[in-house]
CSV table of C-alpha atoms in Angstrom, one decimal:
chain,number,residue,atom,x,y,z
W,1,MET,CA,-17.7,-6.9,-10.7
W,2,THR,CA,-18.1,-3.2,-9.7
W,3,GLU,CA,-20.0,-2.5,-12.9
W,4,PHE,CA,-22.6,-5.5,-11.6
W,5,LEU,CA,-22.9,-4.0,-8.2
W,6,LYS,CA,-23.3,-0.4,-9.4
W,7,HIS,CA,-25.9,-1.9,-11.7
W,8,ILE,CA,-27.8,-3.5,-9.0
W,9,GLY,CA,-27.5,-0.2,-6.9
W,10,GLU,CA,-29.1,2.0,-9.5
W,11,HIS,CA,-32.1,-0.5,-9.8
W,12,VAL,CA,-32.5,-0.2,-6.1
W,13,GLY,CA,-32.1,3.4,-6.1
W,14,VAL,CA,-33.0,5.8,-3.3
W,15,TRP,CA,-34.5,2.7,-1.5
W,16,LEU,CA,-30.8,1.8,-0.5
W,17,TYR,CA,-31.0,4.8,2.0
W,18,VAL,CA,-34.2,3.4,3.8
W,19,ILE,CA,-32.8,-0.4,3.6
W,20,ALA,CA,-29.5,0.8,5.1
W,21,ALA,CA,-30.7,3.1,7.7
W,22,GLY,CA,-33.4,0.8,8.5
W,23,LEU,CA,-31.2,-2.1,9.6
W,24,ALA,CA,-29.1,0.4,11.4
W,25,PHE,CA,-31.9,1.3,13.4
W,26,ALA,CA,-33.3,-2.1,13.9
W,27,GLU,CA,-30.2,-3.6,15.0
W,28,ALA,CA,-30.6,-2.7,18.8
W,29,ALA,CA,-34.5,-1.2,18.6
W,30,ILE,CA,-36.0,-5.0,17.7
W,31,LEU,CA,-32.6,-7.3,18.0
W,32,VAL,CA,-32.1,-7.7,14.5
W,33,GLY,CA,-28.3,-7.4,15.0
W,34,LEU,CA,-28.4,-10.8,16.5
W,35,VAL,CA,-29.0,-12.1,13.0
W,36,LEU,CA,-27.7,-9.3,10.8
W,37,PRO,CA,-25.2,-6.6,12.0
W,38,GLY,CA,-26.2,-3.2,11.0
W,39,GLU,CA,-22.2,-2.3,9.8
W,40,THR,CA,-22.7,-4.8,6.8
W,41,ALA,CA,-25.8,-2.5,5.5
W,42,LEU,CA,-24.0,0.9,6.2
W,43,LEU,CA,-20.6,-0.5,4.5
W,44,VAL,CA,-22.6,-1.5,1.8
W,45,ALA,CA,-24.3,1.7,1.2
W,46,GLY,CA,-20.6,3.3,1.8
W,47,TYR,CA,-19.6,1.5,-1.2
W,48,PHE,CA,-22.7,2.8,-3.3
W,49,CYS,CA,-22.0,6.2,-2.0
W,50,HIS,CA,-18.3,6.2,-3.7
W,51,GLU,CA,-20.2,4.6,-7.1
W,52,LYS,CA,-22.4,7.9,-7.0
W,53,VAL,CA,-25.6,5.7,-6.4
W,54,LEU,CA,-25.7,7.4,-3.4
W,55,ASN,CA,-24.7,10.8,-1.7
W,56,VAL,CA,-22.4,10.3,1.2
W,57,TRP,CA,-23.2,13.6,2.6
W,58,VAL,CA,-26.7,12.6,3.2
W,59,MET,CA,-25.9,8.7,4.1
W,60,VAL,CA,-23.4,9.3,6.6
W,61,PRO,CA,-25.9,11.8,8.8
W,62,LEU,CA,-28.9,9.2,7.8
W,63,ALA,CA,-26.6,6.2,9.1
W,64,ILE,CA,-25.9,8.4,12.5
W,65,VAL,CA,-29.3,9.2,13.4
W,66,ALA,CA,-30.8,5.9,12.7
W,67,ALA,CA,-28.1,4.2,15.1
W,68,ILE,CA,-28.8,6.7,17.7
W,69,ALA,CA,-32.6,6.2,17.5
W,70,GLY,CA,-32.5,2.7,17.4
W,71,ASP,CA,-30.4,2.2,20.5
W,72,SER,CA,-32.8,4.7,22.2
W,73,VAL,CA,-35.8,2.7,21.2
W,74,GLY,CA,-33.8,-0.3,22.4
W,75,PHE,CA,-33.0,1.2,26.0
W,76,GLU,CA,-36.9,2.3,26.5
W,77,PHE,CA,-37.7,-1.5,25.4
W,78,GLY,CA,-35.3,-2.6,28.2
W,79,ARG,CA,-36.8,-0.1,30.6
W,80,LYS,CA,-40.1,-0.8,30.1
W,81,PHE,CA,-40.0,-4.6,29.7
W,82,GLY,CA,-36.7,-5.5,31.7
W,83,PRO,CA,-38.8,-6.0,35.0
W,84,ARG,CA,-41.2,-8.5,33.3
W,85,ILE,CA,-38.7,-10.4,30.8
W,86,ARG,CA,-36.7,-11.2,34.3
W,87,ARG,CA,-39.9,-12.5,36.0
W,88,SER,CA,-40.7,-14.4,32.8
W,89,ARG,CA,-39.7,-18.3,32.2
W,90,LEU,CA,-36.8,-17.2,29.8
W,91,GLY,CA,-35.8,-14.2,32.5
W,92,ARG,CA,-35.5,-17.4,35.1
W,93,PHE,CA,-33.7,-19.7,32.5
W,94,VAL,CA,-31.1,-16.6,32.4
W,95,GLY,CA,-30.5,-16.8,36.0
W,96,GLU,CA,-30.9,-13.8,38.7
W,97,PRO,CA,-27.0,-14.2,39.1
W,98,ARG,CA,-26.2,-13.2,35.4
W,99,TRP,CA,-29.2,-10.6,35.6
W,100,GLN,CA,-27.1,-9.0,38.8
W,101,ASN,CA,-23.4,-9.3,36.9
W,102,THR,CA,-25.1,-7.6,34.2
W,103,ASP,CA,-26.2,-4.7,36.3
W,104,GLN,CA,-23.2,-4.6,38.1
W,105,PHE,CA,-21.2,-4.2,34.9
W,106,ILE,CA,-23.4,-1.2,33.4
W,107,HIS,CA,-23.2,0.6,37.1
W,108,ARG,CA,-19.5,0.1,37.4
W,109,HIS,CA,-18.8,1.6,33.9
W,110,GLY,CA,-21.7,3.5,33.0
W,111,GLY,CA,-21.7,5.4,29.9
W,112,LYS,CA,-18.2,3.1,28.8
W,113,ALA,CA,-20.2,0.0,28.8
W,114,VAL,CA,-22.8,1.8,26.2
W,115,LEU,CA,-19.5,3.0,24.0
W,116,PHE,CA,-17.9,-0.3,24.1
W,117,GLY,CA,-21.4,-2.3,23.3
W,118,ARG,CA,-21.6,0.1,20.3
W,119,LEU,CA,-18.2,-1.1,19.1
W,120,THR,CA,-18.8,-4.9,19.7
W,121,ALA,CA,-20.7,-6.4,17.2
W,122,VAL,CA,-23.3,-8.7,19.5
W,123,LEU,CA,-23.3,-6.6,22.4
W,124,ARG,CA,-24.3,-3.9,19.8
W,125,ALA,CA,-27.9,-5.2,19.8
W,126,LEU,CA,-28.2,-6.0,23.7
W,127,THR,CA,-26.5,-3.7,25.5
W,128,PRO,CA,-29.1,-0.9,25.0
W,129,SER,CA,-31.8,-2.9,26.6
W,130,MET,CA,-29.2,-4.1,29.1
W,131,ALA,CA,-28.7,-0.1,30.1
W,132,GLY,CA,-32.6,0.5,30.0
W,133,MET,CA,-33.4,-2.7,32.6
W,134,SER,CA,-30.4,-1.7,35.0
W,135,GLY,CA,-32.1,1.7,35.5
W,136,MET,CA,-29.5,3.8,34.1
W,137,HIS,CA,-30.3,7.7,33.5
W,138,TYR,CA,-31.4,8.1,29.7
W,139,PRO,CA,-29.1,11.5,29.9
W,140,THR,CA,-25.9,9.6,30.3
W,141,PHE,CA,-26.9,6.8,28.4
W,142,LEU,CA,-27.9,8.9,25.3
W,143,ALA,CA,-24.6,11.1,25.6
W,144,TRP,CA,-22.6,7.9,25.2
W,145,ASN,CA,-24.9,6.4,22.9
W,146,ALA,CA,-24.6,9.5,20.5
W,147,THR,CA,-20.7,9.2,20.7
W,148,GLY,CA,-20.6,5.4,19.6
W,149,GLY,CA,-23.6,6.3,17.2
W,150,ILE,CA,-21.2,9.2,15.4
W,151,LEU,CA,-18.1,6.9,15.5
W,152,TRP,CA,-20.0,3.7,14.2
W,153,GLY,CA,-22.6,4.9,12.1
W,154,GLY,CA,-20.4,7.3,10.2
W,155,GLY,CA,-17.0,5.2,10.7
W,156,CYS,CA,-19.1,2.2,8.7
W,157,VAL,CA,-20.2,4.3,5.7
W,158,LEU,CA,-16.8,5.9,5.2
W,159,LEU,CA,-15.2,2.3,5.4
W,160,GLY,CA,-17.2,1.5,2.8
W,161,TYR,CA,-16.4,4.3,0.8
W,162,ALA,CA,-12.7,3.8,1.1
W,163,PHE,CA,-13.2,-0.1,0.4
W,164,ALA,CA,-14.7,0.9,-2.9
W,165,SER,CA,-11.7,2.7,-4.0
W,166,ALA,CA,-9.5,0.0,-2.7
W,167,LEU,CA,-11.8,-2.5,-4.9
W,168,HIS,CA,-11.4,-0.6,-7.8
W,169,ARG,CA,-7.5,-0.5,-8.0
W,170,VAL,CA,-7.5,-4.0,-7.2
W,171,GLU,CA,-9.8,-4.8,-10.4
W,172,GLN,CA,-7.5,-2.6,-12.4
W,173,TYR,CA,-4.6,-4.8,-11.4
W,174,LEU,CA,-6.6,-7.9,-11.9
W,175,THR,CA,-7.1,-6.6,-15.6
W,176,TRP,CA,-3.7,-5.9,-16.3
W,177,ALA,CA,-1.8,-8.5,-14.2
W,178,PRO,CA,-2.9,-11.6,-16.6
W,179,LEU,CA,-1.3,-9.7,-19.4
W,180,ALA,CA,1.7,-8.7,-17.4
W,181,VAL,CA,2.4,-12.6,-16.5
W,182,LEU,CA,1.7,-13.7,-20.2
W,183,ALA,CA,4.3,-11.4,-21.4
W,184,LEU,CA,6.8,-13.1,-18.9
W,185,VAL,CA,6.2,-16.4,-19.7
W,186,ILE,CA,6.8,-15.2,-23.3
W,187,LEU,CA,9.9,-13.6,-22.5
W,188,ALA,CA,11.1,-16.7,-20.6
W,189,ALA,CA,10.4,-19.0,-23.2
W,190,ILE,CA,12.3,-16.9,-25.9
W,191,ALA,CA,15.3,-16.7,-23.4
W,192,LEU,CA,15.4,-20.6,-23.0
W,193,HIS,CA,15.3,-21.2,-26.3
W,194,ILE,CA,18.1,-18.7,-27.2
W,195,ARG,CA,20.1,-20.3,-24.7
W,196,ARG,CA,19.1,-23.7,-25.7
W,197,ARG,CA,20.4,-22.7,-29.4
W,198,ARG,CA,23.8,-21.4,-28.1
W,199,ARG,CA,24.4,-24.6,-26.4
W,200,GLU,CA,23.7,-26.9,-29.4
W,201,ARG,CA,26.1,-24.5,-31.3
W,202,VAL,CA,28.7,-25.0,-28.9
W,203,ALA,CA,28.2,-29.0,-28.8
W,204,ASP,CA,28.8,-28.7,-32.7
């Protein structure tokens, strides 16, 4: 299994950097995260870092920068187009009370709401735009966004790296486990045969 995955990675090559970072960027920038969470791409990238297809010292900073930049674009999108979206048919469908509740939540929790959103799957795609719509100051947003980007971007890649190591151990166990089970079955069969022969001798 791992050899097959490594073979795929070697054929894709350096484009894996572009794909993983691009999805991490697009998650909040263009709401791709509503369909495909960016951490999936970064976990896969971490796996390929372990397999030496990618360089972990390149992938980690790239993931962090892509995450921070993507959220910044999402923030700017919300700041610029938020009022227009609220006045649109979609905005009226959502309802002004819900928009106001979102504003109040972000104003009440400030940057902590940005950090919480970064670490939550669906909110990760929406929080930057919501922060921009609510009028949060960008320096405040950027500070908490950078913190979340470092924790999330670097953490996902390193988690994928650690998963690859664990996967190799599982694969080794799965390689030898059938042989161990077969040996136990053979030993059990021999023991039962010897026991049956002894009973037959006693009966005679």
